[in-house]
XYZ file of C-alpha atoms in Angstrom:
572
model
C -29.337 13.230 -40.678
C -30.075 13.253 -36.936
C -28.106 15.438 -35.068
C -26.128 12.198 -33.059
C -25.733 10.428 -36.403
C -23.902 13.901 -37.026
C -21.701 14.264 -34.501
C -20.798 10.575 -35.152
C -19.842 11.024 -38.649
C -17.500 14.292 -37.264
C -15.877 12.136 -34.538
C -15.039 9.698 -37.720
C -14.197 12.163 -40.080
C -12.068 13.593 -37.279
C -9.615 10.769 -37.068
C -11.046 8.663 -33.757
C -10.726 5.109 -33.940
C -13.710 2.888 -34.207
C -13.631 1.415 -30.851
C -12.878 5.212 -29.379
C -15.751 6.752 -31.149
C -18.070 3.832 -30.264
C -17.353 4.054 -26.662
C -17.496 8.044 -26.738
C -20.753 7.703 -29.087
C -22.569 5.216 -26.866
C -21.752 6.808 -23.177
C -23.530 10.028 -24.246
C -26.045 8.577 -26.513
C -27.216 6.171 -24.295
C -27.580 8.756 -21.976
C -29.361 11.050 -24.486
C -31.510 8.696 -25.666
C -32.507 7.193 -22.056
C -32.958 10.885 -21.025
C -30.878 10.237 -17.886
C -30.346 13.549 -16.048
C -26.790 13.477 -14.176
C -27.282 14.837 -10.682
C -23.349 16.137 -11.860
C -21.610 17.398 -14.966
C -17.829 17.889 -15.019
C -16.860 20.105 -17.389
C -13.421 22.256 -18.970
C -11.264 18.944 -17.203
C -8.190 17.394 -18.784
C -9.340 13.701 -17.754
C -7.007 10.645 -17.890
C -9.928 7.718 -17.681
C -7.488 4.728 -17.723
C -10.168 3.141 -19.961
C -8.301 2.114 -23.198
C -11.491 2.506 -25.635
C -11.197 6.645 -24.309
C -8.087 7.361 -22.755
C -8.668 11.284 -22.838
C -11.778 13.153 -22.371
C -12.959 16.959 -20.953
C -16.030 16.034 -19.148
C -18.514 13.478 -17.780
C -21.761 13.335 -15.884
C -22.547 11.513 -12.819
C -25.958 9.474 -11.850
C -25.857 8.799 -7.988
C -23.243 7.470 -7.480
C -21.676 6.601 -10.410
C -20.153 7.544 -14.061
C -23.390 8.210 -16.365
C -21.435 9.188 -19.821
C -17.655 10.655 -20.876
C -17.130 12.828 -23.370
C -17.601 16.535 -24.440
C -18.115 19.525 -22.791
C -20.780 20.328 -25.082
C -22.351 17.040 -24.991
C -22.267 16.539 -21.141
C -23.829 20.116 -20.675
C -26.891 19.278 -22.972
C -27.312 16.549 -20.610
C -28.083 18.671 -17.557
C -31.099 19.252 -16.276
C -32.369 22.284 -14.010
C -30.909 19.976 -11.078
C -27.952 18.861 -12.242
C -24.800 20.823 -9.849
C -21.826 22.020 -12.604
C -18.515 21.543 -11.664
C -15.677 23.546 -13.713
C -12.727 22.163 -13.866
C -11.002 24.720 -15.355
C -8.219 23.108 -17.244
C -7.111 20.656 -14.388
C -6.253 17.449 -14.325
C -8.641 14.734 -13.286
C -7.624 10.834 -12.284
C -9.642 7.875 -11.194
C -9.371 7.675 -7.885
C -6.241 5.669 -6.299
C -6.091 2.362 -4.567
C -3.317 1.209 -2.341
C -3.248 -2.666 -2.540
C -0.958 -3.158 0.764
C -1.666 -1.191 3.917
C -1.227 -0.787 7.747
C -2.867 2.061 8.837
C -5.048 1.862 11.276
C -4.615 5.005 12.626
C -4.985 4.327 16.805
C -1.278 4.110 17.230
C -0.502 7.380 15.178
C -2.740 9.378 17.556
C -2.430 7.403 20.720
C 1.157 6.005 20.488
C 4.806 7.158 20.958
C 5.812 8.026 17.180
C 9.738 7.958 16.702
C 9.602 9.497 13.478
C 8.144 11.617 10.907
C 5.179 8.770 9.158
C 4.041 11.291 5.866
C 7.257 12.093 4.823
C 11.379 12.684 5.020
C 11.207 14.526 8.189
C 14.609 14.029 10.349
C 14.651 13.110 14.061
C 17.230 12.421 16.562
C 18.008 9.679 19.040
C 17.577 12.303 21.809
C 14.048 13.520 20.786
C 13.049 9.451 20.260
C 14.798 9.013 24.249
C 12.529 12.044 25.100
C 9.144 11.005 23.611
C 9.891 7.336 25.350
C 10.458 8.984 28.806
C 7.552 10.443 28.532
C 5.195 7.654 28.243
C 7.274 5.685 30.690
C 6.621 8.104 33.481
C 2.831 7.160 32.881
C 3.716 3.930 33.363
C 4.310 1.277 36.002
C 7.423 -0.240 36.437
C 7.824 -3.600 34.246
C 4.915 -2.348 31.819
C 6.014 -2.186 28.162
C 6.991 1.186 26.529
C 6.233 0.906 22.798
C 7.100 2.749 20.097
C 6.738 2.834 15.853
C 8.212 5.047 13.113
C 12.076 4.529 13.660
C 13.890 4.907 10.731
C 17.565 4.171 10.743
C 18.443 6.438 7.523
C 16.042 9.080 8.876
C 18.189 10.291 12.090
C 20.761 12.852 11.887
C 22.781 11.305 14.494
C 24.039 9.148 11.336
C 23.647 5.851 13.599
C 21.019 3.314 14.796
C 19.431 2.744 18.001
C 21.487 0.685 20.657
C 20.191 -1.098 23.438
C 22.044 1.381 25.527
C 20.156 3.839 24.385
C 17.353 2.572 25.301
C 18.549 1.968 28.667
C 18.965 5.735 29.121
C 15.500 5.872 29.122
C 14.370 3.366 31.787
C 16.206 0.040 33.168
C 12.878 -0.539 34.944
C 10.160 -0.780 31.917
C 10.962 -3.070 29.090
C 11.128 -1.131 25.752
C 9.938 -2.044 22.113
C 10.915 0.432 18.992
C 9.800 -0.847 16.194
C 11.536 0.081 12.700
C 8.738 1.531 10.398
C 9.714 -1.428 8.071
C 8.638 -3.541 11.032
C 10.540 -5.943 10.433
C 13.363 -5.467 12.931
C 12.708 -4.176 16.782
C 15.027 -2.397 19.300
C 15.159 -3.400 22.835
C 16.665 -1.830 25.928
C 18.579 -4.725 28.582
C 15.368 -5.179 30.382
C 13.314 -6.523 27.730
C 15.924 -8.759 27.133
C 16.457 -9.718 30.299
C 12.740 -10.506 30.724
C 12.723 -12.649 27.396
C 15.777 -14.775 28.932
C 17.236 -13.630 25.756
C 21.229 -13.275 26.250
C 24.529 -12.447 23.781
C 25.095 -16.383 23.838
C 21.490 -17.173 23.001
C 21.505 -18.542 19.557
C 19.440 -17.468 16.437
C 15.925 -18.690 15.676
C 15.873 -19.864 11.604
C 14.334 -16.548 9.778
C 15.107 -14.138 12.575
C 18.586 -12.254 14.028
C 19.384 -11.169 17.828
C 21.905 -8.709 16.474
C 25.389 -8.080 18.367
C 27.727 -4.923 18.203
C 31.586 -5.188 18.058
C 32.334 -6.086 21.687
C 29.628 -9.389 20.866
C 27.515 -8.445 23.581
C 23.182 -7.567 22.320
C 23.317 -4.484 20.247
C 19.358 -4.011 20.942
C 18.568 -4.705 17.047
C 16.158 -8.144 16.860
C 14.466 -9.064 13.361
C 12.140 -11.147 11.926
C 11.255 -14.803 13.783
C 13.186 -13.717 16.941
C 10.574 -11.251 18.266
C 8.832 -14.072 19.057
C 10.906 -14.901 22.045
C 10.291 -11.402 22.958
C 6.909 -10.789 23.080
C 5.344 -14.517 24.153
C 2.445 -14.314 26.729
C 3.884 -13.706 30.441
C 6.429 -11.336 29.393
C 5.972 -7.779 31.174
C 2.740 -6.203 31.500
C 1.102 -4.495 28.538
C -1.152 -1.081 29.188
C -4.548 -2.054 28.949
C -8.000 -0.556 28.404
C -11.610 -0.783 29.093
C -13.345 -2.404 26.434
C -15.202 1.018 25.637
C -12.131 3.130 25.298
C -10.249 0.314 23.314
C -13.338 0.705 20.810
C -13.374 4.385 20.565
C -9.714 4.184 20.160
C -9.955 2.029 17.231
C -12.520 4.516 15.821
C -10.829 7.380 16.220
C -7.900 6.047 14.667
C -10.018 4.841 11.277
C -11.902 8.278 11.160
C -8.415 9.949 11.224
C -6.766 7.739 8.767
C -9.624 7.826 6.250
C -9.702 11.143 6.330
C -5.747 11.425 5.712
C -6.124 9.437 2.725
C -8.709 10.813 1.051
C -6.890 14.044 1.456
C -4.281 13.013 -1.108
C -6.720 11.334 -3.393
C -6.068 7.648 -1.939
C -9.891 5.949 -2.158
C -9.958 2.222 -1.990
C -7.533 0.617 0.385
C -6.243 -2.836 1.120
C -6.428 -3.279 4.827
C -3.900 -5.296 6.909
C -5.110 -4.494 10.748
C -7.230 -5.589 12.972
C -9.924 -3.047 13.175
C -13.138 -4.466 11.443
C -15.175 -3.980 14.338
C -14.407 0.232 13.910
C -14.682 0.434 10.429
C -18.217 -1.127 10.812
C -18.651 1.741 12.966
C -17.506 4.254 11.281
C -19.170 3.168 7.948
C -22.635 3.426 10.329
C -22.102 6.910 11.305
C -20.650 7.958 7.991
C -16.536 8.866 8.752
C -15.780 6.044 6.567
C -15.031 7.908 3.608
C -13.159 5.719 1.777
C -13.685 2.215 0.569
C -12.163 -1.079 2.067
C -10.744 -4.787 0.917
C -10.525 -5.883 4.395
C -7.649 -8.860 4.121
C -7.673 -11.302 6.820
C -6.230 -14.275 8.976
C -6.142 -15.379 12.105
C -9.833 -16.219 13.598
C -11.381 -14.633 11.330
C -9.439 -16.227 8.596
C -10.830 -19.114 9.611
C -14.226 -18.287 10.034
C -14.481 -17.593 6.124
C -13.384 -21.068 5.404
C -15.640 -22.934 8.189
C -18.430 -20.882 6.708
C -17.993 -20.907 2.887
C -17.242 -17.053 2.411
C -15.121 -15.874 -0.085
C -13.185 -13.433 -1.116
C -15.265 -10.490 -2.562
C -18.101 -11.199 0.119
C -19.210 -7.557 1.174
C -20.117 -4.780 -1.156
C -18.606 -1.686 -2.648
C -18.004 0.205 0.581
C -16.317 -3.037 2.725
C -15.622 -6.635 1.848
C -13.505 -9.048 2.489
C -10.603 -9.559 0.383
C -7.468 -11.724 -0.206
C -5.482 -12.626 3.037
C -3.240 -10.704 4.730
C 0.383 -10.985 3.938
C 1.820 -14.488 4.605
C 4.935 -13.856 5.736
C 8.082 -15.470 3.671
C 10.841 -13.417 4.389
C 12.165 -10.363 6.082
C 12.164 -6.539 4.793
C 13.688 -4.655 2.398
C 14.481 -0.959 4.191
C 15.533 -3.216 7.451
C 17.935 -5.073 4.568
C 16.300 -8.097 5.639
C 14.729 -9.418 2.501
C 16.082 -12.769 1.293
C 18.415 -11.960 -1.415
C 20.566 -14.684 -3.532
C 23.857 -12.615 -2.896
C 25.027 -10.504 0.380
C 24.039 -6.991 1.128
C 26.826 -4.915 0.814
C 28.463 -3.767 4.024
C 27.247 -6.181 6.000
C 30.153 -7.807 8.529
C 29.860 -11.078 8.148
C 28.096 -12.036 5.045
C 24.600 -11.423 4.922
C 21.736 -12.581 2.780
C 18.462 -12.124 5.045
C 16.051 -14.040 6.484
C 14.281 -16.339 4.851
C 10.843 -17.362 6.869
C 9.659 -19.914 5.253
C 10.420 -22.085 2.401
C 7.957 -23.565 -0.463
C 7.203 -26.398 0.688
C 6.014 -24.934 4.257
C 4.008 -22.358 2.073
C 2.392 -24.786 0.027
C 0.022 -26.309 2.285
C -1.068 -22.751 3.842
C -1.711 -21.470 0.095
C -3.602 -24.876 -0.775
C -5.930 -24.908 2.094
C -6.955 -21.003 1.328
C -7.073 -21.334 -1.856
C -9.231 -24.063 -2.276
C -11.675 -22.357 0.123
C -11.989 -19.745 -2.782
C -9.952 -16.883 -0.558
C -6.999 -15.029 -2.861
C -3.859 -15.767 -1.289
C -1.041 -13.330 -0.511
C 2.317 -13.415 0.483
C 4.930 -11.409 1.514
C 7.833 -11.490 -0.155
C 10.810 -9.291 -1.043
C 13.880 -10.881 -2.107
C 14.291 -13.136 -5.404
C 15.404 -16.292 -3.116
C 12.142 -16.127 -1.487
C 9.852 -15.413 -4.567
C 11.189 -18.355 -5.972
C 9.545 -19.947 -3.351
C 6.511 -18.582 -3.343
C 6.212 -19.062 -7.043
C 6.575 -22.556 -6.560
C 4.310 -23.102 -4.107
C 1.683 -21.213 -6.123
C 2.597 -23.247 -9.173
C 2.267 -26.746 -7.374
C -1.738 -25.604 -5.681
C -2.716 -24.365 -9.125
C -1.965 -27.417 -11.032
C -3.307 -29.659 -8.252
C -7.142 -26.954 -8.251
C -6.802 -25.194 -11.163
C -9.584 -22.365 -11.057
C -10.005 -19.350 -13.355
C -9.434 -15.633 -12.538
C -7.746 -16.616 -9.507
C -4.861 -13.490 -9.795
C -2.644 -14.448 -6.642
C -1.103 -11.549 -5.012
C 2.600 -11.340 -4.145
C 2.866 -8.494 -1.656
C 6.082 -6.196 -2.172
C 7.677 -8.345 -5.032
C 10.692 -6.286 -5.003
C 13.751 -8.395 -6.379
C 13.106 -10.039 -9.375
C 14.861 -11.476 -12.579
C 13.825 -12.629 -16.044
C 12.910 -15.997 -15.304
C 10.513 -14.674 -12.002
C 9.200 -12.333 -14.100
C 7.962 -15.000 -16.542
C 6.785 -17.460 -14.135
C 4.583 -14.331 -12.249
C 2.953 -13.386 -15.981
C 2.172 -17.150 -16.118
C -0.027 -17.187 -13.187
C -1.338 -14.129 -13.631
C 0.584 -12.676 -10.265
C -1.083 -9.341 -9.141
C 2.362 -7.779 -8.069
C 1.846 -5.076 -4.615
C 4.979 -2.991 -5.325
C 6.405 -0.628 -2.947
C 5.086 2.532 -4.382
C 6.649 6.041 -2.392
C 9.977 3.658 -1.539
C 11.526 4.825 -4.760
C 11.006 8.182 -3.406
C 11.120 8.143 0.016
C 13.569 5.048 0.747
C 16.697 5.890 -1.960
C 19.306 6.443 1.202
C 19.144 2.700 1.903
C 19.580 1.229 -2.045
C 23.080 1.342 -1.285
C 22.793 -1.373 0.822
C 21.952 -3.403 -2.222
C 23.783 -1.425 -5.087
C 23.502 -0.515 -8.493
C 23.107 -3.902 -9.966
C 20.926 -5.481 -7.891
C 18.607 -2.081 -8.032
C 18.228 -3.020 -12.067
C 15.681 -5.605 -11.012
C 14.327 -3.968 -7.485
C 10.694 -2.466 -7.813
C 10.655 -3.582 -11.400
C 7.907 -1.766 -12.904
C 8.964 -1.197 -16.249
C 9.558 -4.936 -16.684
C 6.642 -6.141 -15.001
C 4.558 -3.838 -17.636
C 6.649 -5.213 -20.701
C 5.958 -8.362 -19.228
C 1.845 -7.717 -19.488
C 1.615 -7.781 -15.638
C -0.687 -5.776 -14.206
C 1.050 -4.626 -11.006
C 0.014 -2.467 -8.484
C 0.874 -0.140 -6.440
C 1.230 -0.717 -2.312
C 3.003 1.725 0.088
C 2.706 -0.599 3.209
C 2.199 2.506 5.186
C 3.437 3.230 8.027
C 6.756 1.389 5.916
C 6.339 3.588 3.541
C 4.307 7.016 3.173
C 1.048 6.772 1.519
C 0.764 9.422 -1.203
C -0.175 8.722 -4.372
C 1.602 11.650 -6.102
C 5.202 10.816 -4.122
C 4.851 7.088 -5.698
C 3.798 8.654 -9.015
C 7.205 10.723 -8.667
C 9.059 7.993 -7.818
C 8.530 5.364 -10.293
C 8.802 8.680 -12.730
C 12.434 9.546 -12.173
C 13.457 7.039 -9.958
C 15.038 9.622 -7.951
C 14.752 10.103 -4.184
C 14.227 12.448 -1.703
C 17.757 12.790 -1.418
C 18.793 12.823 -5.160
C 19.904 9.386 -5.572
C 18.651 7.492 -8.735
C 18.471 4.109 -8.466
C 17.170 1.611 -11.109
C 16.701 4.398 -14.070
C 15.935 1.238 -16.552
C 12.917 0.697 -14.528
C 11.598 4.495 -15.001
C 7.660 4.245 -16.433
C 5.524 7.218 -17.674
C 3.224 9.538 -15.964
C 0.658 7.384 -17.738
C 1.525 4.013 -16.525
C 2.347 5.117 -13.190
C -1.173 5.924 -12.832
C -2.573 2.798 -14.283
C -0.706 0.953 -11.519
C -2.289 2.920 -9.202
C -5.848 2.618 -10.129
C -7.012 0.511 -13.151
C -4.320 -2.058 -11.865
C -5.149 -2.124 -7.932
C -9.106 -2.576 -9.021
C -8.286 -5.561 -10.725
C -5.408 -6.809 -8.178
C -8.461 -6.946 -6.014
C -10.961 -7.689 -8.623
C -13.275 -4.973 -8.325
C -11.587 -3.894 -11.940
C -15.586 -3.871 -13.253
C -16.733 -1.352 -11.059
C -14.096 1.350 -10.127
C -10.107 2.115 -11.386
C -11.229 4.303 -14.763
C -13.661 6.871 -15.489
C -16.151 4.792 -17.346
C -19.766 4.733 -17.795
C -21.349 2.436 -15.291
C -18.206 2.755 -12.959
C -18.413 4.044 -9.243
C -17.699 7.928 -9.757
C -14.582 8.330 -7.932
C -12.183 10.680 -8.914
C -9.661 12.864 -8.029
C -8.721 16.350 -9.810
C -5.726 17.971 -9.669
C -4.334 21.479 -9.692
C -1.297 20.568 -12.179
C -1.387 18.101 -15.222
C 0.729 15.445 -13.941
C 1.911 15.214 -17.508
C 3.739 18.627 -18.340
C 5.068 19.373 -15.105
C 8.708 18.833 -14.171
C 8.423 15.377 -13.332
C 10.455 16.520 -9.861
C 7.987 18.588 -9.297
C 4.801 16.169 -9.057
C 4.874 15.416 -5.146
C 4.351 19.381 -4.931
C 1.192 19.324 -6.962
C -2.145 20.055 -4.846
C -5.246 17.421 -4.528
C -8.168 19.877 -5.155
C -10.734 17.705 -4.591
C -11.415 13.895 -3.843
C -14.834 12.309 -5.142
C -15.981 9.252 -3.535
C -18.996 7.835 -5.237
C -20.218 11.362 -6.259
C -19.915 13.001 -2.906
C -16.694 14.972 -2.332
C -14.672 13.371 0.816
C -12.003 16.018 0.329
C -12.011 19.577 -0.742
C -8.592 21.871 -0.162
């Protein structure tokens, strides 16, 4: 008996399934027997593959840039060759690499811009240190030139308040001022911005959209949704401009950064919603891209890809084009302005959120994209406004059926039973807040324990057989992997809060959401989200096994290294 036909018969002998021994078997045989010579062997690892035929392994080899067999120590280490580099892995943990399927970050405002808050994490600020940072770039500033700012976060300041608009006016009556909330979907203004808008206390709401008032009635500063528009149409102030050269190297600086940032916590392929194409194209040339890219889009170039036949998954491994950006359908859930079927709680008058648009204005958007073979995507939180967006899906579906389509809903976050089934019927690739559960618990309240049964659903989205994903719509949200991991863990938050316990999932599952299940929400499941043979090699590896540790504990656990098609992006 040959020494594979050996091994085989152990493997059998041993217990392994069928399907589990054929996949282990034919990895490392094929390689054996095709006398491929890894440039890379893995070795002494604890590796979760998220591929179902071999779920658990200790080692694999690499080929360029991608997974050559998975199996063995012993067997990958009689596939090296006097070339082939040896990684030990000691006894940590190793991961596919992690996608984020809904994401801002382009980077140029984080390095450039006034920050309000703390973007990574649950930093605290006050409303004195935001005034300070503000006057600051106003004194750079001409009178009646906009002072922007991002980051706010009204649960994340210890003065235990929000913004007012005469705060803001502390800072400058002379320069109109724009903070946005990191959920971006409400704004603070100072009185000069509104009086340059022609926006006053008797001025009356826009449908989808708020101009919020204090107790007195007069402009409390706080605008959301639809009525920014009134604020920021052409004419309006000045806006601080650049030459066409530094505007580019500001948009490339602020990619390299960001890519770099997320490869440092083991984030690899990322759904883009900003406008930087032009820099990541750049980047990619000179090699600071270092992670990969499903570049969503609208606007002109939206509607370039329709005039000109182009489809989603135009591109290649490194950059393509993807679904469309988020097509706004309602407001946000940490600015409590998600479309909900009952009242937030504390809210003076009764207050459901803003619903943006309705199914039948969706329809004919979603229709028109979709039959130009470009996934559609749209943003929404709250269960009134799902409903509509699952109806609008279901009516363009029937009318152009096509197969594989997997329709994203971005955020997803109030469901029921009956939304749930309609999704799994379409095949719905949910984009679930991710580090929210974590990082967002101080504003549940707002909702309360009910309503938090069906918020971020994961548990019943994976009963259900959906395969959602994980998005952290950074800057809403932070970006790390291991604080979403956490999160949809214990369901606990930063501040000990649990909310939603019956929608808890396991170390495992978390994971698969955040790789195996964001490859196929963009549809690039073939080629990367599990360590399989044939796969693009990334990977990350871990210093703790995500799987013993005090689940409390994961967000504390350090990325050793980030692999990115073979070549190591990040090493700590």
């Amino acid at each position: 008996m040959s020494i594979l036909k050996s091994r085989r018969s152990f493997l059998e002998s041993a217990g392994f399934t069928a399907a589990t021994v054929g996949s282990t078997w034919s990895s490392f045989a094929q390689a054996a027997e095709n006398k491929a010579v890894p440039d890379l062997i893995v070795i002494n690892a604890k590796v979760t593959t998220m591929d179902p035929a071999q779920p658990r392994a200790e080692a694999f080899a690499v080929l360029k840039d991608r997974f050559l067999a998975v199996g063995s120590t012993t067997d990958m280490k009689s596939l090296a060759g006097p070339r082939t580099r040896v990684y030990d892995a000691r006894g940590m943990m190793i991961t596919p690499a992690f996608a984020d399927t809904h994401n801002h970050g382009g980077g140029e405002q984080l390095l450039f811009g006034v920050v309000a808050g703390d973007p990574y994490g649950c930093e605290f600020t006050t409303i004195k240190a935001i005034q300070d940072k503000l006057r600051k770039k106003a004194a750079t500033l001409p009178p009646g030139t906009w002072v922007n700012a991002i980051q706010y976060d009204l649960t994340k300041v210890k003065d235990n308040r929000q913004l007012t608009r005469q705060d803001l006016d502390a800072v400058s009556t002379d320069h109109p001022i724009e903070v946005m909330h990191r959920g971006s979907h409400s704004w603070f203004y100072n009185s000069k911005a509104f009086e340059m808008a022609g926006i006053t206390k008797n001025t009356p709401n826009p449908v989808g959209g708020t101009y919020d008032k204090d107790a007195r009635g007069e402009l409390s500063g706080r605008v959301t949704d639809t009525a920014r528009r009134a604020m920021i149409k052409p004419g309006i102030g000045k806006r601080e401009t650049f030459s066409p050269a530094e505007k580019a190297r500001r948009e490339l600086a602020g990619v390299e950064f960001i890519s770099k940032k997320y490869t440092e916590q083991g984030l690899v392929s990322v759904c883009h919603n900003e406008n930087v194409l032009d820099a990541m194209q750049t980047a990619r040339a000179k090699g600071t891209l270092l992670h990969r890219v499903s570049y969503e889009v609208n606007g002109d170039l939206l509607e370039a890809m329709i005039k000109n036949n182009i489809r989603t998954g135009f591109g290649d491994e490194v950059l393509s084009f993807g679904a469309t950006t988020e097509h706004t359908a309602d407001g946000a859930i940490s600015s409590r302005t998600a479309a909900l079927s009952r009242p937030y709680i504390g809210i003076t008058p009764p207050y459901k959120g803003n619903l943006v648009l309705t199914a039948d204005e969706i329809e004919p958007w979603a229709e028109r994209v979709h039959r130009a073979g470009i996934r559609v995507n749209t943003h929404s939180n709250g269960d009134v406004s799902i409903d509509h967006t699952l109806t609008a899906y279901e009516r363009v579906f029937k009318k152009f059926p096509r197969p594989n389509i997997r329709p994203r809903i971005t955020h997803c976050s109030v469901m029921n039973e009956s939304l749930i089934r309609r999704a799994k019927a379409l095949d719905v690739c949910p984009s679930e807040f991710s580090t929210y559960l974590y990082y967002n618990a101080d504003k549940f309240g707002a909702f309360g324990a009910e309503f938090m049964k069906y918020t971020m659903p994961y548990r019943s989205l994976l009963d259900a057989g959906i395969k959602v994903s994980t998005g952290s719509d950074f800057g809403a949200g932070p970006y790390q992997p291991l604080m979403a991991i956490q999160g949809m863990v214990t369901r606990k938050g930063f501040n000990g809060e649990t909310w939603g316990i019956n929608q808890k999932v396991t170390v495992d599952e978390a994971i698969r959401c955040g790789t195996i299940f964001g490859a196929y929400a963009t549809g690039e499941d073939h080629i990367k989200g599990s360590i399989t043979p044939g796969k693009l090699a990334d990977y990350v590896v871990f210093s703790d096994d995500l799987h013993v540790i005090d689940p409390e504990k994961i967000l504390d656990v350090k990325v050793v290294q980030t692999v990115v098609g073979g070549v190591v992006r990040h090493q700590a």
